[in-house]
Amino acid sequence: FFYNSKMRTSFVLVAVFIATAVFASSARYEVFHRIQAPPGWVQGVRAPQAAPMKLMIGVMQQNLDWLEKMFWMISDPQHPLYSHFLTPKEIMEKIAPRPEHAAAVLSWLQSLNSPTVKIDTSPQDAYIVECTVADVERLFSTVIHVYKHDVTGRLILRNAGAYSIPHELSDIVTMVSGVADFPSTEGKQKASRKLDLGKKQPAEKQADGQVGSSGSAAIVVPWSVQSMYNIPYDLFTS
């Protein structure tokens, strides 16, 4: 009886261990949960699975306290380092993500093992991902819909409901752009009213899922600012 009880206990402990390991490996961190479309946008049908999307995944930077100190020293006329500006390369070498953090995020992106996924690793603090709706839905455990702006007629692909990332990356991924964020159209609306006396502009026929300004409260990385203000990518390499 004692032997059988030990065996049963062992089996139970093994089962609990396996269940815990499986749960840990599949645990997700909910980044955002969309209840309704943002003002000015109307949610439409489910997006075609093969439709292209473009994302930007920011990775946690380091030495940001150093960067702030350098900013104030360079800006202070009384400081010996006044006007001794650093180059973008010098700054990035100091604040670039830890190699293990960048590798963890890249491994997650590559886990899709999809021929439709292209990952640009040239930005040192972010990954730019070109993929399909199907890839995005798998990667973020979400669903992608077509949204239409009620003034400009612009079409965009964004998520509906919740989207999440692996829990172990919740402290490493600082920004996800192109999944839940919506671009600002305020300037276009004002221009439309000014130029055409309130008449609606022709609809922009695009459902490209272009990266827009981030709606999250995460750390803003240089590449997100670049995307937000439509700065050409080659400007940083010239």
mmCIF file with all atom_site columns, N, CA, C and O in Angstrom, residues 131-177:
data_model
loop_
_atom_site.group_PDB
_atom_site.id
_atom_site.type_symbol
_atom_site.label_atom_id
_atom_site.label_alt_id
_atom_site.label_comp_id
_atom_site.label_asym_id
_atom_site.label_entity_id
_atom_site.label_seq_id
_atom_site.pdbx_PDB_ins_code
_atom_site.Cartn_x
_atom_site.Cartn_y
_atom_site.Cartn_z
_atom_site.occupancy
_atom_site.B_iso_or_equiv
_atom_site.pdbx_formal_charge
_atom_site.auth_seq_id
_atom_site.auth_comp_id
_atom_site.auth_asym_id
_atom_site.auth_atom_id
_atom_site.pdbx_PDB_model_num
ATOM 1   N N  . CYS A 1 131 ? 5.018   41.093 -43.384 1.00 0.00 ? 131 CYS A N  1
ATOM 2   C CA . CYS A 1 131 ? 4.398   39.779 -43.309 1.00 0.00 ? 131 CYS A CA 1
ATOM 3   C C  . CYS A 1 131 ? 2.956   39.866 -43.809 1.00 0.00 ? 131 CYS A C  1
ATOM 4   O O  . CYS A 1 131 ? 2.564   40.855 -44.416 1.00 0.00 ? 131 CYS A O  1
ATOM 5   N N  . THR A 1 132 ? 2.178   38.833 -43.551 1.00 0.00 ? 132 THR A N  1
ATOM 6   C CA . THR A 1 132 ? 0.778   38.815 -43.957 1.00 0.00 ? 132 THR A CA 1
ATOM 7   C C  . THR A 1 132 ? -0.127  38.900 -42.737 1.00 0.00 ? 132 THR A C  1
ATOM 8   O O  . THR A 1 132 ? 0.322   38.761 -41.589 1.00 0.00 ? 132 THR A O  1
ATOM 9   N N  . VAL A 1 133 ? -1.395  39.096 -42.998 1.00 0.00 ? 133 VAL A N  1
ATOM 10  C CA . VAL A 1 133 ? -2.390  39.113 -41.917 1.00 0.00 ? 133 VAL A CA 1
ATOM 11  C C  . VAL A 1 133 ? -2.349  37.802 -41.142 1.00 0.00 ? 133 VAL A C  1
ATOM 12  O O  . VAL A 1 133 ? -2.414  37.791 -39.913 1.00 0.00 ? 133 VAL A O  1
ATOM 13  N N  . ALA A 1 134 ? -2.237  36.692 -41.849 1.00 0.00 ? 134 ALA A N  1
ATOM 14  C CA . ALA A 1 134 ? -2.187  35.385 -41.184 1.00 0.00 ? 134 ALA A CA 1
ATOM 15  C C  . ALA A 1 134 ? -1.003  35.303 -40.226 1.00 0.00 ? 134 ALA A C  1
ATOM 16  O O  . ALA A 1 134 ? -1.129  34.758 -39.114 1.00 0.00 ? 134 ALA A O  1
ATOM 17  N N  . ASP A 1 135 ? 0.147   35.845 -40.631 1.00 0.00 ? 135 ASP A N  1
ATOM 18  C CA . ASP A 1 135 ? 1.326   35.835 -39.768 1.00 0.00 ? 135 ASP A CA 1
ATOM 19  C C  . ASP A 1 135 ? 1.088   36.666 -38.509 1.00 0.00 ? 135 ASP A C  1
ATOM 20  O O  . ASP A 1 135 ? 1.442   36.251 -37.403 1.00 0.00 ? 135 ASP A O  1
ATOM 21  N N  . VAL A 1 136 ? 0.505   37.846 -38.678 1.00 0.00 ? 136 VAL A N  1
ATOM 22  C CA . VAL A 1 136 ? 0.243   38.727 -37.537 1.00 0.00 ? 136 VAL A CA 1
ATOM 23  C C  . VAL A 1 136 ? -0.732  38.073 -36.559 1.00 0.00 ? 136 VAL A C  1
ATOM 24  O O  . VAL A 1 136 ? -0.537  38.129 -35.339 1.00 0.00 ? 136 VAL A O  1
ATOM 25  N N  . GLU A 1 137 ? -1.765  37.451 -37.078 1.00 0.00 ? 137 GLU A N  1
ATOM 26  C CA . GLU A 1 137 ? -2.754  36.811 -36.211 1.00 0.00 ? 137 GLU A CA 1
ATOM 27  C C  . GLU A 1 137 ? -2.132  35.677 -35.409 1.00 0.00 ? 137 GLU A C  1
ATOM 28  O O  . GLU A 1 137 ? -2.478  35.483 -34.236 1.00 0.00 ? 137 GLU A O  1
ATOM 29  N N  . ARG A 1 138 ? -1.227  34.933 -36.011 1.00 0.00 ? 138 ARG A N  1
ATOM 30  C CA . ARG A 1 138 ? -0.543  33.857 -35.291 1.00 0.00 ? 138 ARG A CA 1
ATOM 31  C C  . ARG A 1 138 ? 0.423   34.416 -34.260 1.00 0.00 ? 138 ARG A C  1
ATOM 32  O O  . ARG A 1 138 ? 0.480   33.948 -33.116 1.00 0.00 ? 138 ARG A O  1
ATOM 33  N N  . LEU A 1 139 ? 1.174   35.425 -34.652 1.00 0.00 ? 139 LEU A N  1
ATOM 34  C CA . LEU A 1 139 ? 2.218   35.968 -33.787 1.00 0.00 ? 139 LEU A CA 1
ATOM 35  C C  . LEU A 1 139 ? 1.641   36.625 -32.541 1.00 0.00 ? 139 LEU A C  1
ATOM 36  O O  . LEU A 1 139 ? 2.192   36.494 -31.443 1.00 0.00 ? 139 LEU A O  1
ATOM 37  N N  . PHE A 1 140 ? 0.511   37.330 -32.704 1.00 0.00 ? 140 PHE A N  1
ATOM 38  C CA . PHE A 1 140 ? -0.052  38.107 -31.601 1.00 0.00 ? 140 PHE A CA 1
ATOM 39  C C  . PHE A 1 140 ? -1.358  37.534 -31.050 1.00 0.00 ? 140 PHE A C  1
ATOM 40  O O  . PHE A 1 140 ? -2.005  38.188 -30.230 1.00 0.00 ? 140 PHE A O  1
ATOM 41  N N  . SER A 1 141 ? -1.741  36.347 -31.493 1.00 0.00 ? 141 SER A N  1
ATOM 42  C CA . SER A 1 141 ? -2.980  35.703 -31.019 1.00 0.00 ? 141 SER A CA 1
ATOM 43  C C  . SER A 1 141 ? -4.155  36.676 -31.100 1.00 0.00 ? 141 SER A C  1
ATOM 44  O O  . SER A 1 141 ? -4.843  36.950 -30.109 1.00 0.00 ? 141 SER A O  1
ATOM 45  N N  . THR A 1 142 ? -4.389  37.213 -32.272 1.00 0.00 ? 142 THR A N  1
ATOM 46  C CA . THR A 1 142 ? -5.430  38.220 -32.460 1.00 0.00 ? 142 THR A CA 1
ATOM 47  C C  . THR A 1 142 ? -6.116  38.011 -33.797 1.00 0.00 ? 142 THR A C  1
ATOM 48  O O  . THR A 1 142 ? -5.818  37.053 -34.514 1.00 0.00 ? 142 THR A O  1
ATOM 49  N N  . VAL A 1 143 ? -7.044  38.898 -34.134 1.00 0.00 ? 143 VAL A N  1
ATOM 50  C CA . VAL A 1 143 ? -7.697  38.889 -35.441 1.00 0.00 ? 143 VAL A CA 1
ATOM 51  C C  . VAL A 1 143 ? -7.562  40.282 -36.041 1.00 0.00 ? 143 VAL A C  1
ATOM 52  O O  . VAL A 1 143 ? -7.614  41.283 -35.330 1.00 0.00 ? 143 VAL A O  1
ATOM 53  N N  . ILE A 1 144 ? -7.368  40.339 -37.340 1.00 0.00 ? 144 ILE A N  1
ATOM 54  C CA . ILE A 1 144 ? -7.153  41.598 -38.042 1.00 0.00 ? 144 ILE A CA 1
ATOM 55  C C  . ILE A 1 144 ? -8.378  41.922 -38.898 1.00 0.00 ? 144 ILE A C  1
ATOM 56  O O  . ILE A 1 144 ? -8.884  41.057 -39.618 1.00 0.00 ? 144 ILE A O  1
ATOM 57  N N  . HIS A 1 145 ? -8.841  43.173 -38.797 1.00 0.00 ? 145 HIS A N  1
ATOM 58  C CA . HIS A 1 145 ? -9.987  43.630 -39.573 1.00 0.00 ? 145 HIS A CA 1
ATOM 59  C C  . HIS A 1 145 ? -9.585  44.809 -40.451 1.00 0.00 ? 145 HIS A C  1
ATOM 60  O O  . HIS A 1 145 ? -8.534  45.421 -40.258 1.00 0.00 ? 145 HIS A O  1
ATOM 61  N N  . VAL A 1 146 ? -10.444 45.119 -41.395 1.00 0.00 ? 146 VAL A N  1
ATOM 62  C CA . VAL A 1 146 ? -10.285 46.312 -42.223 1.00 0.00 ? 146 VAL A CA 1
ATOM 63  C C  . VAL A 1 146 ? -11.043 47.455 -41.554 1.00 0.00 ? 146 VAL A C  1
ATOM 64  O O  . VAL A 1 146 ? -12.212 47.294 -41.182 1.00 0.00 ? 146 VAL A O  1
ATOM 65  N N  . TYR A 1 147 ? -10.384 48.595 -41.377 1.00 0.00 ? 147 TYR A N  1
ATOM 66  C CA . TYR A 1 147 ? -11.021 49.782 -40.809 1.00 0.00 ? 147 TYR A CA 1
ATOM 67  C C  . TYR A 1 147 ? -11.020 50.886 -41.863 1.00 0.00 ? 147 TYR A C  1
ATOM 68  O O  . TYR A 1 147 ? -10.059 51.027 -42.623 1.00 0.00 ? 147 TYR A O  1
ATOM 69  N N  . LYS A 1 148 ? -12.099 51.669 -41.880 1.00 0.00 ? 148 LYS A N  1
ATOM 70  C CA . LYS A 1 148 ? -12.224 52.762 -42.849 1.00 0.00 ? 148 LYS A CA 1
ATOM 71  C C  . LYS A 1 148 ? -12.449 54.078 -42.122 1.00 0.00 ? 148 LYS A C  1
ATOM 72  O O  . LYS A 1 148 ? -13.267 54.152 -41.202 1.00 0.00 ? 148 LYS A O  1
ATOM 73  N N  . HIS A 1 149 ? -11.717 55.096 -42.534 1.00 0.00 ? 149 HIS A N  1
ATOM 74  C CA . HIS A 1 149 ? -11.906 56.409 -41.939 1.00 0.00 ? 149 HIS A CA 1
ATOM 75  C C  . HIS A 1 149 ? -13.134 57.067 -42.557 1.00 0.00 ? 149 HIS A C  1
ATOM 76  O O  . HIS A 1 149 ? -13.304 57.074 -43.781 1.00 0.00 ? 149 HIS A O  1
ATOM 77  N N  . ASP A 1 150 ? -13.993 57.629 -41.709 1.00 0.00 ? 150 ASP A N  1
ATOM 78  C CA . ASP A 1 150 ? -15.284 58.121 -42.204 1.00 0.00 ? 150 ASP A CA 1
ATOM 79  C C  . ASP A 1 150 ? -15.195 59.471 -42.927 1.00 0.00 ? 150 ASP A C  1
ATOM 80  O O  . ASP A 1 150 ? -16.191 59.934 -43.498 1.00 0.00 ? 150 ASP A O  1
ATOM 81  N N  . VAL A 1 151 ? -14.028 60.122 -42.930 1.00 0.00 ? 151 VAL A N  1
ATOM 82  C CA . VAL A 1 151 ? -13.869 61.385 -43.653 1.00 0.00 ? 151 VAL A CA 1
ATOM 83  C C  . VAL A 1 151 ? -12.991 61.202 -44.889 1.00 0.00 ? 151 VAL A C  1
ATOM 84  O O  . VAL A 1 151 ? -13.386 61.543 -45.998 1.00 0.00 ? 151 VAL A O  1
ATOM 85  N N  . THR A 1 152 ? -11.801 60.653 -44.683 1.00 0.00 ? 152 THR A N  1
ATOM 86  C CA . THR A 1 152 ? -10.873 60.501 -45.801 1.00 0.00 ? 152 THR A CA 1
ATOM 87  C C  . THR A 1 152 ? -11.145 59.259 -46.637 1.00 0.00 ? 152 THR A C  1
ATOM 88  O O  . THR A 1 152 ? -10.696 59.169 -47.777 1.00 0.00 ? 152 THR A O  1
ATOM 89  N N  . GLY A 1 153 ? -11.828 58.285 -46.041 1.00 0.00 ? 153 GLY A N  1
ATOM 90  C CA . GLY A 1 153 ? -12.068 57.027 -46.747 1.00 0.00 ? 153 GLY A CA 1
ATOM 91  C C  . GLY A 1 153 ? -10.889 56.082 -46.726 1.00 0.00 ? 153 GLY A C  1
ATOM 92  O O  . GLY A 1 153 ? -10.911 55.028 -47.363 1.00 0.00 ? 153 GLY A O  1
ATOM 93  N N  . ARG A 1 154 ? -9.852  56.448 -46.015 1.00 0.00 ? 154 ARG A N  1
ATOM 94  C CA . ARG A 1 154 ? -8.656  55.608 -45.964 1.00 0.00 ? 154 ARG A CA 1
ATOM 95  C C  . ARG A 1 154 ? -8.970  54.259 -45.335 1.00 0.00 ? 154 ARG A C  1
ATOM 96  O O  . ARG A 1 154 ? -9.710  54.168 -44.353 1.00 0.00 ? 154 ARG A O  1
ATOM 97  N N  . LEU A 1 155 ? -8.393  53.206 -45.891 1.00 0.00 ? 155 LEU A N  1
ATOM 98  C CA . LEU A 1 155 ? -8.527  51.857 -45.358 1.00 0.00 ? 155 LEU A CA 1
ATOM 99  C C  . LEU A 1 155 ? -7.229  51.440 -44.692 1.00 0.00 ? 155 LEU A C  1
ATOM 100 O O  . LEU A 1 155 ? -6.146  51.734 -45.185 1.00 0.00 ? 155 LEU A O  1
ATOM 101 N N  . ILE A 1 156 ? -7.351  50.750 -43.564 1.00 0.00 ? 156 ILE A N  1
ATOM 102 C CA . ILE A 1 156 ? -6.163  50.320 -42.827 1.00 0.00 ? 156 ILE A CA 1
ATOM 103 C C  . ILE A 1 156 ? -6.462  48.989 -42.152 1.00 0.00 ? 156 ILE A C  1
ATOM 104 O O  . ILE A 1 156 ? -7.624  48.689 -41.828 1.00 0.00 ? 156 ILE A O  1
ATOM 105 N N  . LEU A 1 157 ? -5.445  48.194 -41.955 1.00 0.00 ? 157 LEU A N  1
ATOM 106 C CA . LEU A 1 157 ? -5.589  46.891 -41.308 1.00 0.00 ? 157 LEU A CA 1
ATOM 107 C C  . LEU A 1 157 ? -5.093  46.983 -39.872 1.00 0.00 ? 157 LEU A C  1
ATOM 108 O O  . LEU A 1 157 ? -3.936  47.312 -39.631 1.00 0.00 ? 157 LEU A O  1
ATOM 109 N N  . ARG A 1 158 ? -5.977  46.695 -38.922 1.00 0.00 ? 158 ARG A N  1
ATOM 110 C CA . ARG A 1 158 ? -5.612  46.699 -37.513 1.00 0.00 ? 158 ARG A CA 1
ATOM 111 C C  . ARG A 1 158 ? -6.397  45.612 -36.775 1.00 0.00 ? 158 ARG A C  1
ATOM 112 O O  . ARG A 1 158 ? -7.347  45.047 -37.291 1.00 0.00 ? 158 ARG A O  1
ATOM 113 N N  . ASN A 1 159 ? -5.998  45.379 -35.531 1.00 0.00 ? 159 ASN A N  1
ATOM 114 C CA . ASN A 1 159 ? -6.599  44.262 -34.802 1.00 0.00 ? 159 ASN A CA 1
ATOM 115 C C  . ASN A 1 159 ? -7.957  44.612 -34.217 1.00 0.00 ? 159 ASN A C  1
ATOM 116 O O  . ASN A 1 159 ? -8.322  45.782 -34.079 1.00 0.00 ? 159 ASN A O  1
ATOM 117 N N  . ALA A 1 160 ? -8.706  43.587 -33.871 1.00 0.00 ? 160 ALA A N  1
ATOM 118 C CA . ALA A 1 160 ? -9.964  43.713 -33.126 1.00 0.00 ? 160 ALA A CA 1
ATOM 119 C C  . ALA A 1 160 ? -9.854  42.793 -31.920 1.00 0.00 ? 160 ALA A C  1
ATOM 120 O O  . ALA A 1 160 ? -9.321  41.684 -32.021 1.00 0.00 ? 160 ALA A O  1
ATOM 121 N N  . GLY A 1 161 ? -10.336 43.247 -30.767 1.00 0.00 ? 161 GLY A N  1
ATOM 122 C CA . GLY A 1 161 ? -10.214 42.440 -29.556 1.00 0.00 ? 161 GLY A CA 1
ATOM 123 C C  . GLY A 1 161 ? -8.827  42.575 -28.953 1.00 0.00 ? 161 GLY A C  1
ATOM 124 O O  . GLY A 1 161 ? -8.185  43.626 -29.041 1.00 0.00 ? 161 GLY A O  1
ATOM 125 N N  . ALA A 1 162 ? -8.359  41.496 -28.336 1.00 0.00 ? 162 ALA A N  1
ATOM 126 C CA . ALA A 1 162 ? -7.073  41.530 -27.642 1.00 0.00 ? 162 ALA A CA 1
ATOM 127 C C  . ALA A 1 162 ? -5.934  41.099 -28.558 1.00 0.00 ? 162 ALA A C  1
ATOM 128 O O  . ALA A 1 162 ? -6.141  40.371 -29.530 1.00 0.00 ? 162 ALA A O  1
ATOM 129 N N  . TYR A 1 163 ? -4.736  41.612 -28.245 1.00 0.00 ? 163 TYR A N  1
ATOM 130 C CA . TYR A 1 163 ? -3.537  41.029 -28.850 1.00 0.00 ? 163 TYR A CA 1
ATOM 131 C C  . TYR A 1 163 ? -2.486  40.888 -27.760 1.00 0.00 ? 163 TYR A C  1
ATOM 132 O O  . TYR A 1 163 ? -2.459  41.651 -26.796 1.00 0.00 ? 163 TYR A O  1
ATOM 133 N N  . SER A 1 164 ? -1.649  39.880 -27.902 1.00 0.00 ? 164 SER A N  1
ATOM 134 C CA . SER A 1 164 ? -0.718  39.550 -26.829 1.00 0.00 ? 164 SER A CA 1
ATOM 135 C C  . SER A 1 164 ? 0.624   39.104 -27.388 1.00 0.00 ? 164 SER A C  1
ATOM 136 O O  . SER A 1 164 ? 0.773   38.825 -28.586 1.00 0.00 ? 164 SER A O  1
ATOM 137 N N  . ILE A 1 165 ? 1.608   39.047 -26.481 1.00 0.00 ? 165 ILE A N  1
ATOM 138 C CA . ILE A 1 165 ? 2.937   38.557 -26.808 1.00 0.00 ? 165 ILE A CA 1
ATOM 139 C C  . ILE A 1 165 ? 3.325   37.533 -25.744 1.00 0.00 ? 165 ILE A C  1
ATOM 140 O O  . ILE A 1 165 ? 2.681   37.469 -24.686 1.00 0.00 ? 165 ILE A O  1
ATOM 141 N N  . PRO A 1 166 ? 4.344   36.720 -25.982 1.00 0.00 ? 166 PRO A N  1
ATOM 142 C CA . PRO A 1 166 ? 4.791   35.790 -24.938 1.00 0.00 ? 166 PRO A CA 1
ATOM 143 C C  . PRO A 1 166 ? 5.124   36.526 -23.648 1.00 0.00 ? 166 PRO A C  1
ATOM 144 O O  . PRO A 1 166 ? 5.737   37.593 -23.681 1.00 0.00 ? 166 PRO A O  1
ATOM 145 N N  . HIS A 1 167 ? 4.713   35.949 -22.536 1.00 0.00 ? 167 HIS A N  1
ATOM 146 C CA . HIS A 1 167 ? 4.882   36.636 -21.258 1.00 0.00 ? 167 HIS A CA 1
ATOM 147 C C  . HIS A 1 167 ? 6.342   36.933 -20.950 1.00 0.00 ? 167 HIS A C  1
ATOM 148 O O  . HIS A 1 167 ? 6.664   37.964 -20.347 1.00 0.00 ? 167 HIS A O  1
ATOM 149 N N  . GLU A 1 168 ? 7.241   36.055 -21.373 1.00 0.00 ? 168 GLU A N  1
ATOM 150 C CA . GLU A 1 168 ? 8.655   36.265 -21.071 1.00 0.00 ? 168 GLU A CA 1
ATOM 151 C C  . GLU A 1 168 ? 9.249   37.453 -21.819 1.00 0.00 ? 168 GLU A C  1
ATOM 152 O O  . GLU A 1 168 ? 10.353  37.891 -21.505 1.00 0.00 ? 168 GLU A O  1
ATOM 153 N N  . LEU A 1 169 ? 8.520   37.986 -22.797 1.00 0.00 ? 169 LEU A N  1
ATOM 154 C CA . LEU A 1 169 ? 8.989   39.148 -23.543 1.00 0.00 ? 169 LEU A CA 1
ATOM 155 C C  . LEU A 1 169 ? 8.322   40.447 -23.092 1.00 0.00 ? 169 LEU A C  1
ATOM 156 O O  . LEU A 1 169 ? 8.596   41.504 -23.648 1.00 0.00 ? 169 LEU A O  1
ATOM 157 N N  . SER A 1 170 ? 7.478   40.369 -22.084 1.00 0.00 ? 170 SER A N  1
ATOM 158 C CA . SER A 1 170 ? 6.693   41.546 -21.688 1.00 0.00 ? 170 SER A CA 1
ATOM 159 C C  . SER A 1 170 ? 7.554   42.692 -21.173 1.00 0.00 ? 170 SER A C  1
ATOM 160 O O  . SER A 1 170 ? 7.165   43.856 -21.278 1.00 0.00 ? 170 SER A O  1
ATOM 161 N N  . ASP A 1 171 ? 8.730   42.391 -20.624 1.00 0.00 ? 171 ASP A N  1
ATOM 162 C CA . ASP A 1 171 ? 9.622   43.441 -20.138 1.00 0.00 ? 171 ASP A CA 1
ATOM 163 C C  . ASP A 1 171 ? 10.702  43.801 -21.157 1.00 0.00 ? 171 ASP A C  1
ATOM 164 O O  . ASP A 1 171 ? 11.538  44.661 -20.893 1.00 0.00 ? 171 ASP A O  1
ATOM 165 N N  . ILE A 1 172 ? 10.682  43.135 -22.305 1.00 0.00 ? 172 ILE A N  1
ATOM 166 C CA . ILE A 1 172 ? 11.711  43.354 -23.321 1.00 0.00 ? 172 ILE A CA 1
ATOM 167 C C  . ILE A 1 172 ? 11.150  44.117 -24.512 1.00 0.00 ? 172 ILE A C  1
ATOM 168 O O  . ILE A 1 172 ? 11.787  45.028 -25.034 1.00 0.00 ? 172 ILE A O  1
ATOM 169 N N  . VAL A 1 173 ? 9.943   43.749 -24.933 1.00 0.00 ? 173 VAL A N  1
ATOM 170 C CA . VAL A 1 173 ? 9.302   44.440 -26.052 1.00 0.00 ? 173 VAL A CA 1
ATOM 171 C C  . VAL A 1 173 ? 8.694   45.732 -25.523 1.00 0.00 ? 173 VAL A C  1
ATOM 172 O O  . VAL A 1 173 ? 7.780   45.714 -24.694 1.00 0.00 ? 173 VAL A O  1
ATOM 173 N N  . THR A 1 174 ? 9.196   46.859 -25.988 1.00 0.00 ? 174 THR A N  1
ATOM 174 C CA . THR A 1 174 ? 8.740   48.157 -25.470 1.00 0.00 ? 174 THR A CA 1
ATOM 175 C C  . THR A 1 174 ? 7.738   48.841 -26.382 1.00 0.00 ? 174 THR A C  1
ATOM 176 O O  . THR A 1 174 ? 7.119   49.818 -25.978 1.00 0.00 ? 174 THR A O  1
ATOM 177 N N  . MET A 1 175 ? 7.582   48.352 -27.600 1.00 0.00 ? 175 MET A N  1
ATOM 178 C CA . MET A 1 175 ? 6.650   48.981 -28.522 1.00 0.00 ? 175 MET A CA 1
ATOM 179 C C  . MET A 1 175 ? 6.267   48.004 -29.621 1.00 0.00 ? 175 MET A C  1
ATOM 180 O O  . MET A 1 175 ? 7.105   47.241 -30.098 1.00 0.00 ? 175 MET A O  1
ATOM 181 N N  . VAL A 1 176 ? 4.981   48.012 -29.969 1.00 0.00 ? 176 VAL A N  1
ATOM 182 C CA . VAL A 1 176 ? 4.502   47.272 -31.131 1.00 0.00 ? 176 VAL A CA 1
ATOM 183 C C  . VAL A 1 176 ? 3.704   48.268 -31.967 1.00 0.00 ? 176 VAL A C  1
ATOM 184 O O  . VAL A 1 176 ? 2.699   48.807 -31.517 1.00 0.00 ? 176 VAL A O  1
ATOM 185 N N  . SER A 1 177 ? 4.165   48.538 -33.160 1.00 0.00 ? 177 SER A N  1
ATOM 186 C CA . SER A 1 177 ? 3.493   49.489 -34.036 1.00 0.00 ? 177 SER A CA 1
ATOM 187 C C  . SER A 1 177 ? 3.022   48.768 -35.288 1.00 0.00 ? 177 SER A C  1
ATOM 188 O O  . SER A 1 177 ? 3.755   47.977 -35.867 1.00 0.00 ? 177 SER A O  1
#
